[in-house]
Tab-separated table of C-alpha atoms in Angstrom:
chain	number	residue	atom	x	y	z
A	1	UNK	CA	0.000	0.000	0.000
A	2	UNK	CA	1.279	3.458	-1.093
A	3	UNK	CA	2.263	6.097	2.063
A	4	UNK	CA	-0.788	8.234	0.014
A	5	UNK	CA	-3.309	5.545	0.187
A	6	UNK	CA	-2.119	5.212	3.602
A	7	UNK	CA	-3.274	8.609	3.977
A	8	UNK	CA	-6.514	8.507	2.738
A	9	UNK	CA	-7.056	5.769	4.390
A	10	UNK	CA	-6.497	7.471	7.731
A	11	UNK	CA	-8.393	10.048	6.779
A	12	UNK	CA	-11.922	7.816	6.274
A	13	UNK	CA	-11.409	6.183	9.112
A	14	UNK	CA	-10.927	8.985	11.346
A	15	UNK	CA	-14.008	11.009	9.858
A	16	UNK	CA	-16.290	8.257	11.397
A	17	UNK	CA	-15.819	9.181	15.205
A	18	UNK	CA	-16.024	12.939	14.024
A	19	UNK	CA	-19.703	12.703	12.846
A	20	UNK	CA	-20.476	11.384	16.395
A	21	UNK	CA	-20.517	13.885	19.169
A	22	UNK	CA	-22.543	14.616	21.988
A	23	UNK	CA	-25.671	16.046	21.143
A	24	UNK	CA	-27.120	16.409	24.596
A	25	UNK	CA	-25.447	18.285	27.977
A	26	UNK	CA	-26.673	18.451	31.117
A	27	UNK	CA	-25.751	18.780	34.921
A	28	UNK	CA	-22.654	20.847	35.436
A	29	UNK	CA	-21.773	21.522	31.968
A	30	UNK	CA	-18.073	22.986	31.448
A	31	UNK	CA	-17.198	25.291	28.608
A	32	UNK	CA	-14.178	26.686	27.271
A	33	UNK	CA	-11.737	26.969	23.966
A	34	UNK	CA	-8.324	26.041	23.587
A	35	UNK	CA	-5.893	27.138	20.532
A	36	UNK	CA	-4.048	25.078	18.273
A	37	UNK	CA	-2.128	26.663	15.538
A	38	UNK	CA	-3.193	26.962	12.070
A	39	UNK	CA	-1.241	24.595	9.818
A	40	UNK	CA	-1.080	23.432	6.320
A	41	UNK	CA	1.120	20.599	7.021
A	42	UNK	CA	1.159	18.723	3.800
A	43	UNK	CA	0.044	21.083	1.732
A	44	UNK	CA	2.440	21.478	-1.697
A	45	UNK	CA	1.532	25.730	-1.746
A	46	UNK	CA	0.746	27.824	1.328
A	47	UNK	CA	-1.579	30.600	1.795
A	48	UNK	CA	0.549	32.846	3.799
A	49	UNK	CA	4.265	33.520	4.328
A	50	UNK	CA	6.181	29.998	5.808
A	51	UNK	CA	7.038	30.643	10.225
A	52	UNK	CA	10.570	30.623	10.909
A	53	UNK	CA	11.619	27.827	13.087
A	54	UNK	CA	10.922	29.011	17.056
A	55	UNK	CA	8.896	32.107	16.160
A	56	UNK	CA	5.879	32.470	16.663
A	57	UNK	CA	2.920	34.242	15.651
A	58	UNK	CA	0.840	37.610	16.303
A	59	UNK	CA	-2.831	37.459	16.900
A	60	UNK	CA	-3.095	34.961	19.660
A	61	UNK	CA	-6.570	34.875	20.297
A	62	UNK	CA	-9.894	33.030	20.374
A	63	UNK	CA	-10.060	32.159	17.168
A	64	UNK	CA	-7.664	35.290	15.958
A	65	UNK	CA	-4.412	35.439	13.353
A	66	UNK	CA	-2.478	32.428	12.965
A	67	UNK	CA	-4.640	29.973	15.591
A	68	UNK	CA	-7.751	28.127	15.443
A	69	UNK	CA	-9.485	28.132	18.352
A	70	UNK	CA	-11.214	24.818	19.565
A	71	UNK	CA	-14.439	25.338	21.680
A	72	UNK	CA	-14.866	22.774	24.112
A	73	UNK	CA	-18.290	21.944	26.083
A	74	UNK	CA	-17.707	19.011	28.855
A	75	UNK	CA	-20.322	17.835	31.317
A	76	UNK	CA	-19.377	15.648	34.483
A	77	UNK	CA	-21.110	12.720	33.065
A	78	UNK	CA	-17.649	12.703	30.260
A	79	UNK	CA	-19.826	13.919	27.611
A	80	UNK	CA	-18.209	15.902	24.909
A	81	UNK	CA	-19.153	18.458	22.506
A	82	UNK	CA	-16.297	20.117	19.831
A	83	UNK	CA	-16.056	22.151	17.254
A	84	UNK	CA	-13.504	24.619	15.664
A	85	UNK	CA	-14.572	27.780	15.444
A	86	UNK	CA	-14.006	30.697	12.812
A	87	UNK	CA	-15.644	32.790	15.570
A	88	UNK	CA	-16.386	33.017	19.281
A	89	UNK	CA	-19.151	35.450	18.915
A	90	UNK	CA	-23.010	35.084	20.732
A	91	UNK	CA	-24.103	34.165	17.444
A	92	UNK	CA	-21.786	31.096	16.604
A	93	UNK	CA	-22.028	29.831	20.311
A	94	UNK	CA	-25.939	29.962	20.017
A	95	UNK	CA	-25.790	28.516	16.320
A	96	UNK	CA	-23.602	25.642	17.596
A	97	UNK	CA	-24.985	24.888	22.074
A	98	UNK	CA	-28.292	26.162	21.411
A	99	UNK	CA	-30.449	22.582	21.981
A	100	UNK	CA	-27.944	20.790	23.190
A	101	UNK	CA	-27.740	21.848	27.326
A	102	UNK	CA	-30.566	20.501	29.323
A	103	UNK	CA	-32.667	23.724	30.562
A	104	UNK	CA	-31.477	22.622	34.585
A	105	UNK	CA	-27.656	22.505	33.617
A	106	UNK	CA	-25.485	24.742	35.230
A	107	UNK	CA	-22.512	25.759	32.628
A	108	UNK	CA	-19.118	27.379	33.804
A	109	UNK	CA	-16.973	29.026	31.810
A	110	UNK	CA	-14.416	31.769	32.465
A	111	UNK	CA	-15.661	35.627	32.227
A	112	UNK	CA	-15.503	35.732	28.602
A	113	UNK	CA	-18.985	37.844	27.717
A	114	UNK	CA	-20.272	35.701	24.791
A	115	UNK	CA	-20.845	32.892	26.841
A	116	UNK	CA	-22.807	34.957	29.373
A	117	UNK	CA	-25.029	36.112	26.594
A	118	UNK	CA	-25.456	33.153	25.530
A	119	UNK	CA	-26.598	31.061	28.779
A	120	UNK	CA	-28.844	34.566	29.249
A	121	UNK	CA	-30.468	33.533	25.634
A	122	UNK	CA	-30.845	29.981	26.147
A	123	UNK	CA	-31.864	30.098	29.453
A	124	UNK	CA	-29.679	28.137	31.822
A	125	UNK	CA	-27.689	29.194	35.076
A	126	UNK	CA	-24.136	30.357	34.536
A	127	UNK	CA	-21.337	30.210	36.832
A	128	UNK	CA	-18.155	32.858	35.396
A	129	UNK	CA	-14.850	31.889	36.923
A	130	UNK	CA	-12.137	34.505	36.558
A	131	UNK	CA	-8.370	32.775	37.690
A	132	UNK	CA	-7.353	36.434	36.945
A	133	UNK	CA	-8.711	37.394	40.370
A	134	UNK	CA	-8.533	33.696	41.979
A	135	UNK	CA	-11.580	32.907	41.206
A	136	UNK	CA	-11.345	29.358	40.030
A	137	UNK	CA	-14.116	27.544	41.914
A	138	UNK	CA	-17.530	28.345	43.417
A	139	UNK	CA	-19.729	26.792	46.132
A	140	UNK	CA	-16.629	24.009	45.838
A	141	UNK	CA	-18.053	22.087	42.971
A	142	UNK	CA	-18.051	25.089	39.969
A	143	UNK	CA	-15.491	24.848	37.842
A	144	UNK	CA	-13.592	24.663	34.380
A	145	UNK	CA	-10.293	22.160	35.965
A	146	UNK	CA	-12.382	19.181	33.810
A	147	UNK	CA	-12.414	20.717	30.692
A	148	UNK	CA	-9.240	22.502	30.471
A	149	UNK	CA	-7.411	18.877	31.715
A	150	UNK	CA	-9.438	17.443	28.872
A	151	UNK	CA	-7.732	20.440	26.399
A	152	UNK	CA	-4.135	18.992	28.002
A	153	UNK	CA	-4.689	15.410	27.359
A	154	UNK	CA	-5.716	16.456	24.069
A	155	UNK	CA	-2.457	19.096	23.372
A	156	UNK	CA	-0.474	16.077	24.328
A	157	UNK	CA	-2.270	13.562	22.279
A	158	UNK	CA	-2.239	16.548	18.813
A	159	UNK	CA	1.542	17.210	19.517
A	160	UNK	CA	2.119	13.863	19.497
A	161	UNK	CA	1.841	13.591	15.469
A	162	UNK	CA	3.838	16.965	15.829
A	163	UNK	CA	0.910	18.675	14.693
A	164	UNK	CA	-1.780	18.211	12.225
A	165	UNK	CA	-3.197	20.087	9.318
A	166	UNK	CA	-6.182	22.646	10.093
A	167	UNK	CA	-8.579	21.101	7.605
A	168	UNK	CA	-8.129	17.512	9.462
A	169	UNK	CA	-8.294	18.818	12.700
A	170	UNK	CA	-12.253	17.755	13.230
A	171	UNK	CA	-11.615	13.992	12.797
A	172	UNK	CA	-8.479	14.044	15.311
A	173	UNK	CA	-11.181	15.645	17.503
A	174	UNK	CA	-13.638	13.545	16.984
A	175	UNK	CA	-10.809	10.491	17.182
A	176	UNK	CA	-9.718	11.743	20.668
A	177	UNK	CA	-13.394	12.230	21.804
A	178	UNK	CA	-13.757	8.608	20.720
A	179	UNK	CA	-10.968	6.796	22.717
A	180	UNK	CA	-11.505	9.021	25.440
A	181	UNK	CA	-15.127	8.163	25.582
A	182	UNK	CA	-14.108	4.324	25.766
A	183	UNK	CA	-12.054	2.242	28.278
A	184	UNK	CA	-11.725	-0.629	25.615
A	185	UNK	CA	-12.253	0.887	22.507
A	186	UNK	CA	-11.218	-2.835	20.848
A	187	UNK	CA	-14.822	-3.500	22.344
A	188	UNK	CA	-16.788	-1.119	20.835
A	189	UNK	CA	-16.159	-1.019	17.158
A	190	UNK	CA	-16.196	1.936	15.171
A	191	UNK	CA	-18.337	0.416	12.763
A	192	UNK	CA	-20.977	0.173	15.397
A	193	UNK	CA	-21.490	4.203	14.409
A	194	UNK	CA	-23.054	2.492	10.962
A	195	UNK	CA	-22.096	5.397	9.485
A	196	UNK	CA	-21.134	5.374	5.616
A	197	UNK	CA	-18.042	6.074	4.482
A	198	UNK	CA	-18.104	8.800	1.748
């Protein structure tokens, strides 16, 4: 089998666990973004000017310049919801959560104002943390530590490949999501999903 087959190969595969993702939240539901760094690894012409090794980039952001920000919605029952954004705004957060927290969750997130909006529009208690002022739990069970160890195991997991392309990103999501979502994951075959491969 050629390396490029290979490739492709990989690249079906993977795009199964991708198409399945939590589609329901509820409890304490934990919400926040982590950045990974826009790449066209692979590609034979780039869109922008090629980093020099050890630099790095300006616009570090959610979502800004040369990252891609990963939004992240965890509840303590392990259930995940991901999805790269292209923005962080009230609108995409409603377009993308709206349906899919239980109206007696309780989300926390940290102060950023779209999410307040947000759990304002769809109607569910919110709990802002802000580790800027110490503020990293409430009533002793609030919190985002879940979530953002979830974005570490998943840094660690990403860097191991040293990096992916941007446009594969979703399926290493969705691959992640899948293993971490299953003890034996031998036992509980992919095919399973029953979902075509296109």
């Amino acid at each position: 089998m050629s390396v490029k087959t290979a490739f492709k190969w990989r690249h079906q595969f993977l795009s199964l666990p991708n198409k399945v993702k939590a589609q329901r939240l509820s409890g304490i539901v934990e919400i926040d973004e982590t950045l990974f760094r826009y790449s066209e690894k692979g590609s034979r012409t780039l869109s922008r000017k090629a980093h020099k090794r050890g630099g790095d980039c300006a616009g570090r952001g959610r979502g800004k310049g040369d990252w891609v920000a990963v939004l992240v919605a965890r509840d303590r029952n392990k259930q995940v919801f991901d999805e790269c954004l292209d923005s962080a705004d009230t609108v995409t957060l409603l377009g993308l959560l709206e349906g899919k927290i239980a109206a007696d969750s309780v989300v926390c997130s940290d102060g950023f104002l779209s999410y307040l909006k947000m759990t304002q529009d769809i109607k569910v208690e919110h709990k802002m943390l802000n580790a800027s002022h110490g503020k990293r739990v409430k009533e002793d069970v609030f919190h985002i530590q879940n979530v953002n160890a979830y974005h570490s195991r998943l840094h660690l997991r990403i860097n191991s490949f040293r990096g992916v392309a941007t446009k594969y990103l979703p399926n290493y999501l969705g691959w992640f999501r899948f293993f971490e979502a299953h003890d034996n994951p031998n036992e509980n075959s992919i095919l399973a999903m029953q979902t075509p491969l296109t």
